[in-house]
Short mmCIF file of C-alpha atoms in Angstrom, two decimals:
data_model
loop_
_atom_site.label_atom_id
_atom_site.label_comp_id
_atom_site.label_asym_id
_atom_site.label_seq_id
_atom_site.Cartn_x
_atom_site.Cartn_y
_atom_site.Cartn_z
CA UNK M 20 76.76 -60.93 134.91
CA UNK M 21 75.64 -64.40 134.14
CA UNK M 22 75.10 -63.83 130.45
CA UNK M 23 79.11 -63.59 130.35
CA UNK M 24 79.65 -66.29 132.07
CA UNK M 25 77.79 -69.04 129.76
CA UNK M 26 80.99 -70.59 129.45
CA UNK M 27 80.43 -71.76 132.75
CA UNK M 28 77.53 -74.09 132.11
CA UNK M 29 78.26 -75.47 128.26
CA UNK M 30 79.20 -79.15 129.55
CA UNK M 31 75.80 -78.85 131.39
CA UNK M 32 74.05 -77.59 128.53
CA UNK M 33 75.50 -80.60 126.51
CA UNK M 34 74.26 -82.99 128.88
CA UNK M 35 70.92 -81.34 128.96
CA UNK M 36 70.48 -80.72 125.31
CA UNK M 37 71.76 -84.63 124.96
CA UNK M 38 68.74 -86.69 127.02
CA UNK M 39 66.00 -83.64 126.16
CA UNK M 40 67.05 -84.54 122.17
CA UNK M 41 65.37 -88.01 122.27
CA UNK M 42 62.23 -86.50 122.98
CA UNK M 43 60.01 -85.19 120.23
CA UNK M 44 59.85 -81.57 120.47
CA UNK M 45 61.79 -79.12 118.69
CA UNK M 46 63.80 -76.14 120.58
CA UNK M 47 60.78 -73.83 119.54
CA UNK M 48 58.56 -75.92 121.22
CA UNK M 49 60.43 -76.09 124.46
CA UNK M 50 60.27 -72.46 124.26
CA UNK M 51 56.42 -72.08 123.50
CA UNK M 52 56.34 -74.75 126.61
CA UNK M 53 58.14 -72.75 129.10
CA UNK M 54 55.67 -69.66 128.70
CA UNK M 55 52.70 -72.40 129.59
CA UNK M 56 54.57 -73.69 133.11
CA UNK M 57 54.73 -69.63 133.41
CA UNK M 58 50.79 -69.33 132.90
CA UNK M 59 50.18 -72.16 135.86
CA UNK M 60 52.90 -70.56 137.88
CA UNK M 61 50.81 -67.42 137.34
CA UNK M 62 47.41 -69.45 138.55
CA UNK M 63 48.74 -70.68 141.61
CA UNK M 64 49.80 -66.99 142.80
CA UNK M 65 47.28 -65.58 142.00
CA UNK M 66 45.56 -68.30 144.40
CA UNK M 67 48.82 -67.02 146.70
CA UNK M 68 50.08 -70.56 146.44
CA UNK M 69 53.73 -69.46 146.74
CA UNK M 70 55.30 -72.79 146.79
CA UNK M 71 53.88 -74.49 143.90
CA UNK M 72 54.05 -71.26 142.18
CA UNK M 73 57.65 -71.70 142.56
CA UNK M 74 57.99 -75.34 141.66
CA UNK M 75 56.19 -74.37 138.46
CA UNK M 76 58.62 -71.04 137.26
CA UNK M 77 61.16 -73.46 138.15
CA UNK M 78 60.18 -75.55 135.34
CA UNK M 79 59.47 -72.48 133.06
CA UNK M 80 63.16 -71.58 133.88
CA UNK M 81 64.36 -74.67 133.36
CA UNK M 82 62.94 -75.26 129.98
CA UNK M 83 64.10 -72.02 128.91
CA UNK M 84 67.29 -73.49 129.33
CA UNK M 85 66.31 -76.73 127.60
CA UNK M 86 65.45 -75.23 124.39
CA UNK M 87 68.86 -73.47 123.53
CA UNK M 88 70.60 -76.72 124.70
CA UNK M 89 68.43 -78.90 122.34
CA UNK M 90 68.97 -76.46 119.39
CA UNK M 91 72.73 -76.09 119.91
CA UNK M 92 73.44 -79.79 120.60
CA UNK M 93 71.48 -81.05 117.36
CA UNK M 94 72.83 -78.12 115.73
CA UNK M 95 69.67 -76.49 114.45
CA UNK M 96 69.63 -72.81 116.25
CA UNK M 97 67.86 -70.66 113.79
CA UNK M 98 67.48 -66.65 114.07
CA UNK M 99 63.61 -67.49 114.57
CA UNK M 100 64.51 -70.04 117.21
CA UNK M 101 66.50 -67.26 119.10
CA UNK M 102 63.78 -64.48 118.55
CA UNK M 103 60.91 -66.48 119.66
CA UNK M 104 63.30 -67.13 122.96
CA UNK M 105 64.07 -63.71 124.12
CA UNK M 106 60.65 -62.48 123.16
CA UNK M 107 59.26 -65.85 125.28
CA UNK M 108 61.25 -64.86 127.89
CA UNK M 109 59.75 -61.43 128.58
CA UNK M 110 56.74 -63.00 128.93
CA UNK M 111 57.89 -65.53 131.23
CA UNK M 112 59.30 -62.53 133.38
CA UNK M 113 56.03 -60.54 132.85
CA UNK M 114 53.59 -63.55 133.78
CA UNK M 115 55.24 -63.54 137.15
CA UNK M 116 55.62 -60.04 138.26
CA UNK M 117 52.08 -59.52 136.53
CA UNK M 118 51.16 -62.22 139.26
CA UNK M 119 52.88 -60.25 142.26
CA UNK M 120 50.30 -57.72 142.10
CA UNK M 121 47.75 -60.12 143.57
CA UNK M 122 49.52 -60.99 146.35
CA UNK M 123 48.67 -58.43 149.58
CA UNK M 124 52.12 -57.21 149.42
CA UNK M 125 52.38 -54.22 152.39
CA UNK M 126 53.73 -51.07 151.16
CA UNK M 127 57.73 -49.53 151.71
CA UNK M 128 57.69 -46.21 150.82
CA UNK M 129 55.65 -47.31 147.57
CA UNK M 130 52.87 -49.03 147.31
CA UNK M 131 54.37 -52.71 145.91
CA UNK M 132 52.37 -52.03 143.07
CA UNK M 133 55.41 -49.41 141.46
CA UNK M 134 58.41 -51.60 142.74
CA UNK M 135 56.96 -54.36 140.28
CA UNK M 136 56.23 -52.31 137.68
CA UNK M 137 59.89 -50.29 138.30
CA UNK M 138 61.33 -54.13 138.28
CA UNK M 139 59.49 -54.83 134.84
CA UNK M 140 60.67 -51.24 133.55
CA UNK M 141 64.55 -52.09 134.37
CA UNK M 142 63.61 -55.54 132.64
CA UNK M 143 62.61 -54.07 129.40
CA UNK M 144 65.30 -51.16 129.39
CA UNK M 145 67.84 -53.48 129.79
CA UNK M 146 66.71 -55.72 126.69
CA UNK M 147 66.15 -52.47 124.69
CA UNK M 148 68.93 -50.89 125.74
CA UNK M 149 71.15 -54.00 124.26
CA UNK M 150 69.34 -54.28 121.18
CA UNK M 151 68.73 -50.90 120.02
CA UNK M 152 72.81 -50.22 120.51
CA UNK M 153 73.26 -53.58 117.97
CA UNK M 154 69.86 -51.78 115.49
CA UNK M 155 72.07 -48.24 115.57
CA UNK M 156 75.47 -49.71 115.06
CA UNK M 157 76.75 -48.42 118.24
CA UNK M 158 78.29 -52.10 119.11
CA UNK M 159 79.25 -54.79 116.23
CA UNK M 160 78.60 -57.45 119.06
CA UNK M 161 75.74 -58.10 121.26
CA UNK M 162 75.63 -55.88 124.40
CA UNK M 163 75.52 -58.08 127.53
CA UNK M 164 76.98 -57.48 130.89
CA UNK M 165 75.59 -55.37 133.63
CA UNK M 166 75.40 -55.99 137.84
CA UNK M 167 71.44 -57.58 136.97
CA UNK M 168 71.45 -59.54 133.78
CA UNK M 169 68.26 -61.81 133.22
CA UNK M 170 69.47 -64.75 134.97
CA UNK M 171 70.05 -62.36 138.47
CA UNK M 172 66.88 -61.21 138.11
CA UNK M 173 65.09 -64.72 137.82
CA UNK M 174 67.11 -65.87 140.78
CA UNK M 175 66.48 -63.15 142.44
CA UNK M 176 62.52 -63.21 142.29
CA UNK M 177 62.48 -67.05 142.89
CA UNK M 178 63.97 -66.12 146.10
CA UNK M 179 61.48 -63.45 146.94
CA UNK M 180 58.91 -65.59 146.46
CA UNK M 181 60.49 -68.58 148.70
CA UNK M 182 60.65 -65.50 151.37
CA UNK M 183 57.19 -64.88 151.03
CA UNK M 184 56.67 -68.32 151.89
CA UNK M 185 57.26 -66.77 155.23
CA UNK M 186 56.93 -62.97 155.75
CA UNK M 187 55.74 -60.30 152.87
CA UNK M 188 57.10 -57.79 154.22
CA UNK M 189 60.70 -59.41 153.75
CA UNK M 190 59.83 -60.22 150.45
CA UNK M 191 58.66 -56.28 148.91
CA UNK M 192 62.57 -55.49 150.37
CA UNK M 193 64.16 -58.57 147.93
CA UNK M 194 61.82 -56.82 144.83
CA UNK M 195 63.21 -53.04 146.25
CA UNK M 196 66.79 -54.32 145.73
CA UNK M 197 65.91 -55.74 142.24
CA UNK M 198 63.99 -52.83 141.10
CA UNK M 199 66.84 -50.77 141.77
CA UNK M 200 69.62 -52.94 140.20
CA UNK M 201 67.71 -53.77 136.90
CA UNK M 202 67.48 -50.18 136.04
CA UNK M 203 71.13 -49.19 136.94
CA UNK M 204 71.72 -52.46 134.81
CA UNK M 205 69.97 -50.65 131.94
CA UNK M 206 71.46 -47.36 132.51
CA UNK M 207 75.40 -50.02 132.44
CA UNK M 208 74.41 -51.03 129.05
CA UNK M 209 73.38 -47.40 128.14
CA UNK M 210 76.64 -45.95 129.37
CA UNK M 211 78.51 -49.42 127.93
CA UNK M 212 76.97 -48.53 124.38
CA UNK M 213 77.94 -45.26 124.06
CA UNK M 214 81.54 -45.30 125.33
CA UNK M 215 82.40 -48.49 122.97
CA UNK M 216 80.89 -45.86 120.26
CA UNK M 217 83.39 -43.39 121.15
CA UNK M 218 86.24 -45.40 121.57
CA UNK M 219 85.06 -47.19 118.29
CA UNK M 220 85.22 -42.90 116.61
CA UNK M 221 88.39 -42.10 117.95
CA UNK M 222 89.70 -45.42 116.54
CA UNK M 223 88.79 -44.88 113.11
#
């Protein structure tokens, strides 16, 4: 829901994209840089170091947000710059969940082990789902919407980690409720694809 919503943050973004500017690194480089924060995030839980795990994905997060606002505010967004982003941004996403699996996560009807890999799954479907409907033709606009967009989802797992600050067990039920939601996000965008489609048929 947040990827419709951007509107929401563009006199942040301005600001943001205004002071990181002066400094010498381009957008694609503030992309590249997010994925590293992501790798130390990923050391420190695998050392189950939950806190400055999440001080560190807070950066990657953040400077996943710094790279779009630096490119659109010096006006220099490129289709590279934008590729390089989502694809970065999987493997922000991936980094961490891969880095869940380390952490002696008790099992809820699964083994913890599927819910990340079921949260991951939901992840990609949703991304595919959006831009294989833009590679068919089924939309003339990019796909976004959905109850779990990306944004939810990072939330979301930053606070299941702060919960398993505290209690594991707490935490596994956050990831159940995100597995769940990103892949009835995918199968949104699925269903959102195919009904513009027909309505787009009828039309014409």
């Amino acid at each position: 829901m947040l990827d419709l919503k951007r509107d929401l943050f563009k006199g942040l973004e301005k600001k943001v994209g205004r002071i990181f500017s002066y400094l010498p690194l381009s957008p694609n480089q503030w992309t590249l840089l997010s994925v590293f924060f992501a790798l130390i995030s990923l050391y420190f839980l695998i050392n189950q170091n939950l806190i400055l795990t999440i001080v560190f994905f807070i950066f990657a997060g953040f400077l996943d947000f710094v790279d779009g606002a630096v490119a659109r505010y010096k006006n220099i967004s490129t289709k590279v710059g934008a590729y390089l982003d989502t694809v970065c941004d999987r493997y922000v996403e991936g980094i961490l969940l891969f880095g869940m699996l380390f952490l002696p996560l008790p099992e809820i009807l699964f083994p913890s082990y599927i819910w990340i890999f079921l949260i991951l799954f939901g992840s990609m479907m949703t991304t595919y789902a959006k831009a294989t409907a833009k590679e068919k033709d089924l939309v003339n606009q990019e796909l976004k919407g959905g109850i779990l967009s990306r944004g939810e989802r990072i939330i979301l797992l930053i606070i299941s980690l702060i919960i398993g600050i505290f209690n594991f067990t707490f935490m596994v039920y956050v990831l159940i409720v995100v597995a769940i939601l990103a892949n009835f996000t995918a199968l949104q965008r699925i269903h959102s694809a195919i009904q513009l489609q027909k309505n787009s048929s009828s039309i014409n």
